[in-house]
Coordinates of C-alpha atoms in Angstrom, one line a residue:
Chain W
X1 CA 1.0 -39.9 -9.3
X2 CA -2.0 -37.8 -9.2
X3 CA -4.1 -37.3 -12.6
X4 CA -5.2 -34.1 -13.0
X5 CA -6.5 -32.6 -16.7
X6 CA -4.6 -29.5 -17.8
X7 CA -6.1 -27.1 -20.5
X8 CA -6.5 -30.6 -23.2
X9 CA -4.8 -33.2 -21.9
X10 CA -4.6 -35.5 -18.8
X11 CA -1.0 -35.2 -16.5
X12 CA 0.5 -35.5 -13.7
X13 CA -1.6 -33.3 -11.1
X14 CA 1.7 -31.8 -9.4
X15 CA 2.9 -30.3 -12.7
X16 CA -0.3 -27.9 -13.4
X17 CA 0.7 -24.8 -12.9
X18 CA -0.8 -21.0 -14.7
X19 CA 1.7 -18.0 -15.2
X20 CA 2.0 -15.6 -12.2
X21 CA 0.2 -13.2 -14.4
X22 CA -2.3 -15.2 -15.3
X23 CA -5.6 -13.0 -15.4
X24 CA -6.9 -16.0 -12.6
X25 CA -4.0 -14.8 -10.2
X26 CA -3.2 -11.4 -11.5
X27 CA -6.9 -10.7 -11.6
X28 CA -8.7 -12.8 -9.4
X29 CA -10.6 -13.8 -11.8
X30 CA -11.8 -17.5 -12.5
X31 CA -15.2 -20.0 -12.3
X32 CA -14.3 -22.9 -9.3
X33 CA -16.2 -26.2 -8.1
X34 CA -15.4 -28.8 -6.3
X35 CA -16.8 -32.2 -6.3
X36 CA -16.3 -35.8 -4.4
X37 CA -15.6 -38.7 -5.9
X38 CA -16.5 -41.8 -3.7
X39 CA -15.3 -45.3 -4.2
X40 CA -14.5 -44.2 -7.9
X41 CA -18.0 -43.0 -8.6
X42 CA -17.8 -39.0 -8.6
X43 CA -20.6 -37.5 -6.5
X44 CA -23.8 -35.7 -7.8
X45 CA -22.0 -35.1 -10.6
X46 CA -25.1 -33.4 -12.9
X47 CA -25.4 -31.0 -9.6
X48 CA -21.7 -30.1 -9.8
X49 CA -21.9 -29.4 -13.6
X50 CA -25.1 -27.3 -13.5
X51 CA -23.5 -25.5 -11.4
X52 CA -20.1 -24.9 -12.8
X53 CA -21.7 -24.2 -15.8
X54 CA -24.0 -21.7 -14.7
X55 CA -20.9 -20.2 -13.1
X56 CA -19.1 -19.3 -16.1
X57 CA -21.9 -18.5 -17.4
X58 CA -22.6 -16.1 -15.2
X59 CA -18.3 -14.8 -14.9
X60 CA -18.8 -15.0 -18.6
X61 CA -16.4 -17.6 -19.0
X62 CA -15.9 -20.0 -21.8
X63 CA -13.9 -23.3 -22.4
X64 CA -13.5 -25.5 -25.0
X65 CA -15.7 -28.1 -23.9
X66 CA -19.4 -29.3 -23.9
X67 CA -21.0 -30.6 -20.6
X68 CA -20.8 -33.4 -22.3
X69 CA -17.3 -33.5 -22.6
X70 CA -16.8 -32.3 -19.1
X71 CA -18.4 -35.5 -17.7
X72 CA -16.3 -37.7 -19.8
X73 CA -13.2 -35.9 -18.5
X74 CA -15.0 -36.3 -14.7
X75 CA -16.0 -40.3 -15.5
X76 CA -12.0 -40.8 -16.9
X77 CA -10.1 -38.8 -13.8
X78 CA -12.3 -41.1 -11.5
X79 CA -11.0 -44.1 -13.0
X80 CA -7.6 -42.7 -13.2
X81 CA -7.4 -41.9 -9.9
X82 CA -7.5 -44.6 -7.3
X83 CA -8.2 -43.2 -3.9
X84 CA -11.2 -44.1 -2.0
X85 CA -12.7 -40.8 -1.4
X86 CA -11.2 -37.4 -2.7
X87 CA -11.6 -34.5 -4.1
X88 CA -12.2 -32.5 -7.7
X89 CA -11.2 -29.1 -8.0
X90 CA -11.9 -27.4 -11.4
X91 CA -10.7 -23.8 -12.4
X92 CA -11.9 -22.3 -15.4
X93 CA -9.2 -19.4 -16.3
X94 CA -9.5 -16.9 -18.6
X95 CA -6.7 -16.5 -21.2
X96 CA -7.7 -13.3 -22.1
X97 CA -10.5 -10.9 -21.2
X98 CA -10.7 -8.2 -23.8
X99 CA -12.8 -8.4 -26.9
X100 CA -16.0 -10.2 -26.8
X101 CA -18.8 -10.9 -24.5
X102 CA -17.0 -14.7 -23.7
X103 CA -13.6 -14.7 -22.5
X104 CA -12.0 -17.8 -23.9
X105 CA -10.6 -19.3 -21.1
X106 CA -8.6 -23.1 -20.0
X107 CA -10.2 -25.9 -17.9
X108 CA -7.9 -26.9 -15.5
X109 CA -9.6 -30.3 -13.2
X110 CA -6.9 -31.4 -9.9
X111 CA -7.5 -33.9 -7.2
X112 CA -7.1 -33.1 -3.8
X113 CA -7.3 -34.9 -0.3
X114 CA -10.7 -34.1 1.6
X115 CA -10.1 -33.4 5.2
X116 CA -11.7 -36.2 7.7
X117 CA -13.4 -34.4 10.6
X118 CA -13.7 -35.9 14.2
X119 CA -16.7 -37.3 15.0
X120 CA -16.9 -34.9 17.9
X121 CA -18.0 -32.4 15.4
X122 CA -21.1 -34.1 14.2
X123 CA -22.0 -35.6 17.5
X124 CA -21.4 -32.2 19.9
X125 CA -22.0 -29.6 17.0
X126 CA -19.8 -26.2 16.2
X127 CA -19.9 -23.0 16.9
X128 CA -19.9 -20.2 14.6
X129 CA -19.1 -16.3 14.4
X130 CA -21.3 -13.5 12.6
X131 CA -19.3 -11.0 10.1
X132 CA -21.4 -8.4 8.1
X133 CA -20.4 -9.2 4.6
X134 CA -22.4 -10.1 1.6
X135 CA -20.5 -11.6 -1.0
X136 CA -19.6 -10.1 -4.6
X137 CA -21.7 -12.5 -7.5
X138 CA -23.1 -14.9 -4.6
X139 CA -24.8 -17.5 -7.3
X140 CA -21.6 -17.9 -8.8
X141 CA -19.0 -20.3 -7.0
X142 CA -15.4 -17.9 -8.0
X143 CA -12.2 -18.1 -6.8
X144 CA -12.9 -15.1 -4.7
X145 CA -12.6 -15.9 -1.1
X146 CA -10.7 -13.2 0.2
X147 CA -12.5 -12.2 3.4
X148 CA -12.6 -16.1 4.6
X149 CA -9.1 -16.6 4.5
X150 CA -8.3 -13.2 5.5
X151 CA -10.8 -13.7 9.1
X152 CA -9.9 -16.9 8.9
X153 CA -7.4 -16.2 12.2
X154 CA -10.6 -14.8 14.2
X155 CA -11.4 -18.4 14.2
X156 CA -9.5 -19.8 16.6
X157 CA -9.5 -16.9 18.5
X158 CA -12.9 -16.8 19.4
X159 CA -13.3 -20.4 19.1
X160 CA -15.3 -20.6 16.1
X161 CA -15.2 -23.5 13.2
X162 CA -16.8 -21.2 10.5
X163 CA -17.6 -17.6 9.7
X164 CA -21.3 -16.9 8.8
X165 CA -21.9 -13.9 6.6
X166 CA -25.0 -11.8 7.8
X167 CA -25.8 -8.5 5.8
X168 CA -28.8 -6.1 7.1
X169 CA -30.3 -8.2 9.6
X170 CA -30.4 -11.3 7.4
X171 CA -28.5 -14.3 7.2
X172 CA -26.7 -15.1 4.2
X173 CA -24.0 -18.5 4.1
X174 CA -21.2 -19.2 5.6
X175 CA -17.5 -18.4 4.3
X176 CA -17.9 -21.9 2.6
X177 CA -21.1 -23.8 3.4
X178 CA -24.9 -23.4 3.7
X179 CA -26.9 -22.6 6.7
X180 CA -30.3 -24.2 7.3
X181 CA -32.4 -23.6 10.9
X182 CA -35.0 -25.4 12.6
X183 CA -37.7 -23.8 14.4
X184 CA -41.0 -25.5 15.6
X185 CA -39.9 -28.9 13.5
X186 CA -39.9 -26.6 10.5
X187 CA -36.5 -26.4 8.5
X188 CA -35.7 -22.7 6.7
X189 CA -33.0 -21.9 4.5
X190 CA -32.1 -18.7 2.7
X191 CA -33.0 -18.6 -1.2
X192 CA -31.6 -15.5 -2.3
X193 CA -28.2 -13.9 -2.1
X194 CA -25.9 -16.9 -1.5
X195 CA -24.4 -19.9 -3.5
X196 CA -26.4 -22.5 -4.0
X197 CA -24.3 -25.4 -2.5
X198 CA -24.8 -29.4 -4.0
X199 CA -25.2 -30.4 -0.3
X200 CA -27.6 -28.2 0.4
X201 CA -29.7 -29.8 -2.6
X202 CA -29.2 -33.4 -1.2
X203 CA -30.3 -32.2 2.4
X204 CA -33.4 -30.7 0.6
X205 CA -34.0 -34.0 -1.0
X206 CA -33.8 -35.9 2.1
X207 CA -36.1 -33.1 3.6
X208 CA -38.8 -34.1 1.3
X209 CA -37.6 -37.7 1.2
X210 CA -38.5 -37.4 5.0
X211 CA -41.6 -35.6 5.1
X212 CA -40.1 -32.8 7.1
X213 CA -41.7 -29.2 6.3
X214 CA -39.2 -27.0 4.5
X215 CA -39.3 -23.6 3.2
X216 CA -36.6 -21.4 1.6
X217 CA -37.0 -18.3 2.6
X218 CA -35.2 -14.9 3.8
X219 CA -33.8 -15.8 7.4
X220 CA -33.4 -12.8 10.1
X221 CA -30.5 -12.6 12.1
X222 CA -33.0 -12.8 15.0
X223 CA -34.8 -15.9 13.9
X224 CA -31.3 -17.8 13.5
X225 CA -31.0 -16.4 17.1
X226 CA -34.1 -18.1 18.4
X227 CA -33.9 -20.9 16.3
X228 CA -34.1 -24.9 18.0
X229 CA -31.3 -25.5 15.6
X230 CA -28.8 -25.2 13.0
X231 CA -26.8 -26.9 10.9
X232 CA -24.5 -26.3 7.6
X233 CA -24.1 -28.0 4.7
X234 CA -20.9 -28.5 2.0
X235 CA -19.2 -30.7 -0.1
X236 CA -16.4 -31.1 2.8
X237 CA -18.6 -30.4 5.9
X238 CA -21.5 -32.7 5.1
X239 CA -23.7 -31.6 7.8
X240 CA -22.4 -29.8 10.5
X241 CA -24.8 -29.0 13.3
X242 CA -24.3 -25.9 14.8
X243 CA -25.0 -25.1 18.6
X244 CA -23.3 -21.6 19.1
X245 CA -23.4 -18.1 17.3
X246 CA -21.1 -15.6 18.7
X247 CA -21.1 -16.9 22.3
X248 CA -24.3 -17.4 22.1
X249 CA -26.0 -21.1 23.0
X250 CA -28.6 -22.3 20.1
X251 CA -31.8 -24.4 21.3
X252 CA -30.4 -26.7 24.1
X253 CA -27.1 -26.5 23.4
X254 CA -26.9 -30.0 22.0
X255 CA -27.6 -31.7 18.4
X256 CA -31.2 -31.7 18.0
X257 CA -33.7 -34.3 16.5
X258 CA -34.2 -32.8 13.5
X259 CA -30.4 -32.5 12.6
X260 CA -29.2 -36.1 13.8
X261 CA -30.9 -38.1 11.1
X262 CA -30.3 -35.7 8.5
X263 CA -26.5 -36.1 9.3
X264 CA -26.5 -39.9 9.4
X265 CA -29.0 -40.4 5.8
X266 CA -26.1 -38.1 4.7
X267 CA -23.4 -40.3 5.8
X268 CA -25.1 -43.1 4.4
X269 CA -24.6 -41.5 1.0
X270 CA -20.8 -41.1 1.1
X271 CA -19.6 -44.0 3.2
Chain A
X1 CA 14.4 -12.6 -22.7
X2 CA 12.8 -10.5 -19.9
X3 CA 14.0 -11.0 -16.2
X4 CA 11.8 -11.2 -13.6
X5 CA 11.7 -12.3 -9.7
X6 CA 10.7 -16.1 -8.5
X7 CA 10.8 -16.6 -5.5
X8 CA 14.3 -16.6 -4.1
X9 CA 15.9 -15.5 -8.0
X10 CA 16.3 -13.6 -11.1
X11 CA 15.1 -16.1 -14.1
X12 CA 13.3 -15.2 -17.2
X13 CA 10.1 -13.5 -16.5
X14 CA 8.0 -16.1 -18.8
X15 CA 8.3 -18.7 -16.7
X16 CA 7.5 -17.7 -13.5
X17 CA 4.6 -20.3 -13.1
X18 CA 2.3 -20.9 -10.0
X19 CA 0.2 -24.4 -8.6
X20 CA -2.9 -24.3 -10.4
X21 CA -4.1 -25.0 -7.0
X22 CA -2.3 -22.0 -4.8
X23 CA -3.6 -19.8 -2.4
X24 CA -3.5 -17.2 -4.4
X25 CA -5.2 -18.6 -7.7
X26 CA -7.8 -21.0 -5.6
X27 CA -9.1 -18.2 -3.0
X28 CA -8.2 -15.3 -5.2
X29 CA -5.6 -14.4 -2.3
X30 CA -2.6 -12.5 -3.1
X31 CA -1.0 -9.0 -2.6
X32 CA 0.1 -6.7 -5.8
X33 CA 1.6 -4.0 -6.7
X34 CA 3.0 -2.5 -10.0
X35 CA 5.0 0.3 -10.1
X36 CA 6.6 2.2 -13.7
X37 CA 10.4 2.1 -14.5
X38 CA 11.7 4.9 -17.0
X39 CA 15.2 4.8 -18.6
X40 CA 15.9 2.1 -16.4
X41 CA 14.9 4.3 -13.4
X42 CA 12.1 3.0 -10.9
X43 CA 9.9 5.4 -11.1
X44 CA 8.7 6.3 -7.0
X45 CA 9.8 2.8 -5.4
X46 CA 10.0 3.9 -1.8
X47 CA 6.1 4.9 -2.3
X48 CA 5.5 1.8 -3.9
X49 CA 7.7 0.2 -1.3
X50 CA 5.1 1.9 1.5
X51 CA 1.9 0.5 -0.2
X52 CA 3.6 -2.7 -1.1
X53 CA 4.6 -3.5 2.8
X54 CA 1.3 -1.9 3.9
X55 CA -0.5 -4.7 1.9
X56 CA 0.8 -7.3 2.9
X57 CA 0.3 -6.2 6.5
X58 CA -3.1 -5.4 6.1
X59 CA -3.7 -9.4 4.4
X60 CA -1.4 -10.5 6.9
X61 CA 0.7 -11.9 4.3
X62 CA 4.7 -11.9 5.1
X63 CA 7.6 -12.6 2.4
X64 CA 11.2 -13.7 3.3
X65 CA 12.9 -10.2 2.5
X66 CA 13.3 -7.0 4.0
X67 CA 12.1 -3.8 2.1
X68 CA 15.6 -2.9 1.6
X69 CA 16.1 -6.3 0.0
X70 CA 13.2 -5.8 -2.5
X71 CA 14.2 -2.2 -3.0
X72 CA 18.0 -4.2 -4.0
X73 CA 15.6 -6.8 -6.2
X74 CA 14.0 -3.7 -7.7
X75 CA 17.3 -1.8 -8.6
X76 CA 18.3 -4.8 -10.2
X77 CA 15.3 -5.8 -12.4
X78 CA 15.6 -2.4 -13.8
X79 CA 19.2 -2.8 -15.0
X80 CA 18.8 -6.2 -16.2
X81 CA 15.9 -4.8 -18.5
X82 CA 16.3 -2.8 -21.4
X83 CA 13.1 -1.0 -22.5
X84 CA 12.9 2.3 -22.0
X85 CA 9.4 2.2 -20.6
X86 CA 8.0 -1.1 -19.1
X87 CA 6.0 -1.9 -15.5
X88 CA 6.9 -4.4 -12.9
X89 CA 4.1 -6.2 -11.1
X90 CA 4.8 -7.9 -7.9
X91 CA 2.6 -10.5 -6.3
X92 CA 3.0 -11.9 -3.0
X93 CA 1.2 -15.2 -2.7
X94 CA 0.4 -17.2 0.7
X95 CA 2.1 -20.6 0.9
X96 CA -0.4 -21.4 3.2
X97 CA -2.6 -19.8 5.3
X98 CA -3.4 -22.0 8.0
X99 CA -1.6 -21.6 11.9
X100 CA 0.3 -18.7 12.2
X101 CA -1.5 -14.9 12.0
X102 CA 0.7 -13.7 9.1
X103 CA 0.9 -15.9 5.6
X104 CA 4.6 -16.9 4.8
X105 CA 4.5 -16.4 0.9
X106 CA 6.2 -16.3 -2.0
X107 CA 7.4 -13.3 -3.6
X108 CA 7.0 -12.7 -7.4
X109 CA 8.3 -9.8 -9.8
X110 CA 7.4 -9.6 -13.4
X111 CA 8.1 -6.7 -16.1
X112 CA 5.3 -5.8 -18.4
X113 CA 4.3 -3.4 -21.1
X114 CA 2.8 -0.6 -20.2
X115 CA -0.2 0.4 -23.0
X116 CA 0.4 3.5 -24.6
X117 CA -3.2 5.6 -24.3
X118 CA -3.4 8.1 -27.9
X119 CA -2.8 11.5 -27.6
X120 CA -6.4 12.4 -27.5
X121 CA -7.3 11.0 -24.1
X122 CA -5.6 13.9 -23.1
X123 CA -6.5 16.6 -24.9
X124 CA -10.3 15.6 -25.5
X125 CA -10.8 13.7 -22.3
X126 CA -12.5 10.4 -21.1
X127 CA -16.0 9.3 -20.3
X128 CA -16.7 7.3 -16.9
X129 CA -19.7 4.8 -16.5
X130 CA -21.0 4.1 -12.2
X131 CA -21.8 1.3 -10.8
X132 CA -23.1 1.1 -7.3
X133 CA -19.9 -0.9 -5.5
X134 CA -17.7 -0.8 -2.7
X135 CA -14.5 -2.5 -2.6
X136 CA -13.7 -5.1 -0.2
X137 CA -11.0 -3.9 2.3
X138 CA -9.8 -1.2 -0.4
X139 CA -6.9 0.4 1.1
X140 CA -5.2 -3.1 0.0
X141 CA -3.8 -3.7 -3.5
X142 CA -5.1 -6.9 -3.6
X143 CA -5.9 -9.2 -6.8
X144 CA -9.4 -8.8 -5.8
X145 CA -10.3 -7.6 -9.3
X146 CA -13.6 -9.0 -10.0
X147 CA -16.5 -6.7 -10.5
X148 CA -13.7 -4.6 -12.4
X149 CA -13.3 -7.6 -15.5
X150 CA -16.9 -9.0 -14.8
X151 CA -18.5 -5.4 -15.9
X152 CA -15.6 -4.8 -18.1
X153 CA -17.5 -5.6 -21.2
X154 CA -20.0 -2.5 -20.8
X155 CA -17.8 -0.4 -20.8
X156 CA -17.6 -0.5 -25.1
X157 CA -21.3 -0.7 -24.8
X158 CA -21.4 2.3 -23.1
X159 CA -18.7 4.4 -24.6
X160 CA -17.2 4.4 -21.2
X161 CA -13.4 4.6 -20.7
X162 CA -13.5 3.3 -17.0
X163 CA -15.9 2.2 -14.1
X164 CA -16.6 4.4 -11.3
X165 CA -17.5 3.1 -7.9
X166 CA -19.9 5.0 -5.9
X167 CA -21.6 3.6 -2.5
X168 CA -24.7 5.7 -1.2
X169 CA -24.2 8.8 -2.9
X170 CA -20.4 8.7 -2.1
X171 CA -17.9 9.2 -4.6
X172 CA -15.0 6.5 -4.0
X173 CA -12.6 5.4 -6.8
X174 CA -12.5 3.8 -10.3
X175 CA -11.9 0.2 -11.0
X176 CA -8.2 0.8 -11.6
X177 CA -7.7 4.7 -10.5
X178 CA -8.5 7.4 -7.5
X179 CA -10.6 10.7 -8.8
X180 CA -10.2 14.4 -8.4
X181 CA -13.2 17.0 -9.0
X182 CA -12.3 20.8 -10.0
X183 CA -15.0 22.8 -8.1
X184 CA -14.3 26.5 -8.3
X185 CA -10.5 26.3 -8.7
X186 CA -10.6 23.9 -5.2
X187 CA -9.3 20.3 -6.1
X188 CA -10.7 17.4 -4.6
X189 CA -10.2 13.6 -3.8
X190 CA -11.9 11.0 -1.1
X191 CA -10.0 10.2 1.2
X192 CA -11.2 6.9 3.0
X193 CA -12.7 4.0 1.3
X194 CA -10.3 4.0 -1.5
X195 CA -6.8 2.3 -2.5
X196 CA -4.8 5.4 -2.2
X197 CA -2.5 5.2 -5.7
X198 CA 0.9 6.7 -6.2
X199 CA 0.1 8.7 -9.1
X200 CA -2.5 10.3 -6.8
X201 CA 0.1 11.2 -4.5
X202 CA 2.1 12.7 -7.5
X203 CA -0.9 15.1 -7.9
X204 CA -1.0 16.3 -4.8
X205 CA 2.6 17.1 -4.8
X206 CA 2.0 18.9 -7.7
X207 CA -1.3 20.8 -6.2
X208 CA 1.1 21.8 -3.7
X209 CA 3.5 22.9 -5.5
X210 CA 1.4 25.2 -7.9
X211 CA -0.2 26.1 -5.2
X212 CA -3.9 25.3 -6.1
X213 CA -6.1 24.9 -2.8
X214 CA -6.2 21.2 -2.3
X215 CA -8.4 19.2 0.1
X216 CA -9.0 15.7 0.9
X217 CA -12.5 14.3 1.7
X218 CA -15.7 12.4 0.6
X219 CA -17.0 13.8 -2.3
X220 CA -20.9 13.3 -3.1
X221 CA -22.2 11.9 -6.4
X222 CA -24.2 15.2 -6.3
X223 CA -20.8 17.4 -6.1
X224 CA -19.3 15.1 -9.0
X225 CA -21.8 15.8 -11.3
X226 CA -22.1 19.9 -10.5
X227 CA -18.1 19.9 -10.8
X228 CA -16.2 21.9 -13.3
X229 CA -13.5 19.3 -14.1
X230 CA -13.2 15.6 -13.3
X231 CA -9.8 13.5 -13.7
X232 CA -8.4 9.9 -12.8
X233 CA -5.1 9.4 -12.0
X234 CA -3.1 5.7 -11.6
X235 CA 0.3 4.4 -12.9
X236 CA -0.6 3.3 -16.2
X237 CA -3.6 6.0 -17.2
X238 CA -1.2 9.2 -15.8
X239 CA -3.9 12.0 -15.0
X240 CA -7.0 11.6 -17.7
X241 CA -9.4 14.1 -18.1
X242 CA -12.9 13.2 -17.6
X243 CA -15.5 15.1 -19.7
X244 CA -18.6 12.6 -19.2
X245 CA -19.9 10.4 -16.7
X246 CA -23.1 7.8 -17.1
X247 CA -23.7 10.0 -20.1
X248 CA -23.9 13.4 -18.6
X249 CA -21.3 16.2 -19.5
X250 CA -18.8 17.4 -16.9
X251 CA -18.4 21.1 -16.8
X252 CA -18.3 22.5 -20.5
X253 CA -17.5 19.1 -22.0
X254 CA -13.6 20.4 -22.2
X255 CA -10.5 19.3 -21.0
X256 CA -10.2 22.3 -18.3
X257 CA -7.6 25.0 -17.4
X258 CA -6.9 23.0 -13.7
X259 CA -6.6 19.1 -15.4
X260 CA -4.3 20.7 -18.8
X261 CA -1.1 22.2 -16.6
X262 CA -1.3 19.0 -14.4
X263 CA -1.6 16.6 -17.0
X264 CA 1.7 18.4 -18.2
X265 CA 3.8 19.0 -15.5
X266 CA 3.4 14.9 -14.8
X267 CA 4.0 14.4 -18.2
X268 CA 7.0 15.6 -17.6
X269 CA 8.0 13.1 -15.3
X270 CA 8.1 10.5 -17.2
X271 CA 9.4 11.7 -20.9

């Protein structure tokens, strides 16, 4: 049995379920993270509840429980759960949305596998397609992921691992990860306008931690273009160096020096 | 005990539950519809039937029945429920979403009141608020409902009724409704961009029928504001008159002599 935490109380993960017309199904309409827990320690988990916080702060979303409260939930499913390395989901779902400013809504926290990618992936990079699309709310992580799942089967078609969302000649995120570009041994990243992801925070961290120049700033589809390289970054992707856009070949076609190390100090974090 | 749908059978509507963790809770991913049933009559299934299918095509989401088998499910929720007025909302939720280029979900039926709006909605008329959106693949009734309950709370603020979307100067559709302009006894309604709703279809039936020139096609924000009558029309708000928007009053501030007959006449449909 899996250990999940439904609404007040810890249960058997399989059994959580929210009425069909549940304003989170009926509506669309609920705050989401995700976090790792590794070895039983969860994973950057101030990160994950700034975050999720700020979410339903921002879908005006309430539940029951302090921060506080929320990390003694997090510290307790880790211990209850014995797999090495998995996954957190949480939902916050509103039980009702009319009335006040706040909508009173459930906590709902589920364990899930995390997939394991080749090593292929890391070593010979990914490629990507462009879709002109700016998320709805970007700063807040929702349940609202309709145009990645519905694209989703342009994937394989054109041979593509992820879909990154440009909007007016700038470069936003990807359906489910962050994009960062190298050019001239400076690292950029878009600021503005997308989710701020946890692993995009560490592979800041590690920026500085490495004395390699960063800047967040606005990214132009034909910067990303000319760039030496790119990666992306999420809680299930780690690092994922990228070396095609739409067909198109980025730097040299292969994982570049600035990418590598970054990948493995991640790895080093997780494994 | 209400009946509703689950997946392969009739059970009692309040416990058709979902996985916390379901495609259609977790990535907000679902197709809806919700149709009226009067005297235990279903009130315009073979339209609802059309936008129901033409959903799930469009999300690439496939259930296990025919549309003659859910126009059988539909005939008999509405003998196995008694009220005399009452909605059905159906959801069609992806199982999973990964392989195959359509979704094989789950489909779900469930009755639910319908409000009942006070007479003077009709007679004195409604105000609208804007907000500058565009709806994400909008000819879909999806549960991609979002901005619509994130905003939701300024409408009491702003003694608004409903939200109008709007997207460069173009008039498109409410959060929950299409719209009609009266401009010199010519009615009105965009044609593209928008979730084309039954009761619109009613109305322009009925413009037919009475033979008041009718046209479909983009309507500016500039022709909105000059028009002589405004009204909504979807399944649960019937045809409202509209006698301000952001503030500013529509026409003479009346409910006018184009919205009163039609209001009527569909009215008349229902009672």
């Amino acid at each position: 049995m899996k250990t999940g935490f439904c609404k007040d109380t810890y249960c058997d993960a399989s059994r959580i379920k929210i009425p069909v017309d549940s304003i989170g199904l009926n509506r669309g309409y609920a705050a989401f993270d995700f976090m790792k827990v590794v070895k039983s320690q969860p994973f950057y988990t101030e990160r994950h509840l700034d975050r999720f916080f700020r979410t339903m702060s921002l879908l005006r979303i309430e539940i029951p429980f302090s921060r506080e409260e929320v990390n003694s939930i997090i510290q307790e499913l880790a211990q209850k759960n014995t797999d090495n390395y998995y996954g957190l989901k949480f939902f916050a779902v509103p039980v009702e949305t009319a009335g006040s400013e706040y909508f009173p809504s459930d906590l709902y926290i589920t364990p899930v596998k995390i997939p394991v990618h080749p090593d292929e992936i890391f070593t010979q990079g990914i490629s990507l397609m462009t879709k002109e699309y700016a998320r709805f709310l970007p700063e807040a992580k929702s349940t609202n992921y309709m145009p990645s799942i519905l694209w989703g089967n342009e994937l394989k078609k054109y041979h593509a691992f992820e879909i990154l969302y440009c909007f007016n000649q700038q470069v936003l995120e990807t359906s489910r990860s962050n994009i960062f570009i190298v050019s001239k041994n400076h690292v950029y990243t878009p600021g503005t306008n997308v989710l701020k992801g946890i692993t995009r925070s560490i592979v800041i961290d590690l920026l500085h931690e490495k004395q390699i120049p960063f800047t967040e700033k606005q990214v132009s589809t034909s910067e990303l273009f000319a760039a030496d390289e790119v990666f992306i970054t999420g809680t299930t992707k780690e690092i994922m160096p990228v070396v095609k856009i739409d067909g198109k070949t980025i730097g040299n076609g292969k994982v570049g020096p600035v990418s590598t190390p970054l990948i493995e100090a991640y790895q080093k974090l997780i494994r």
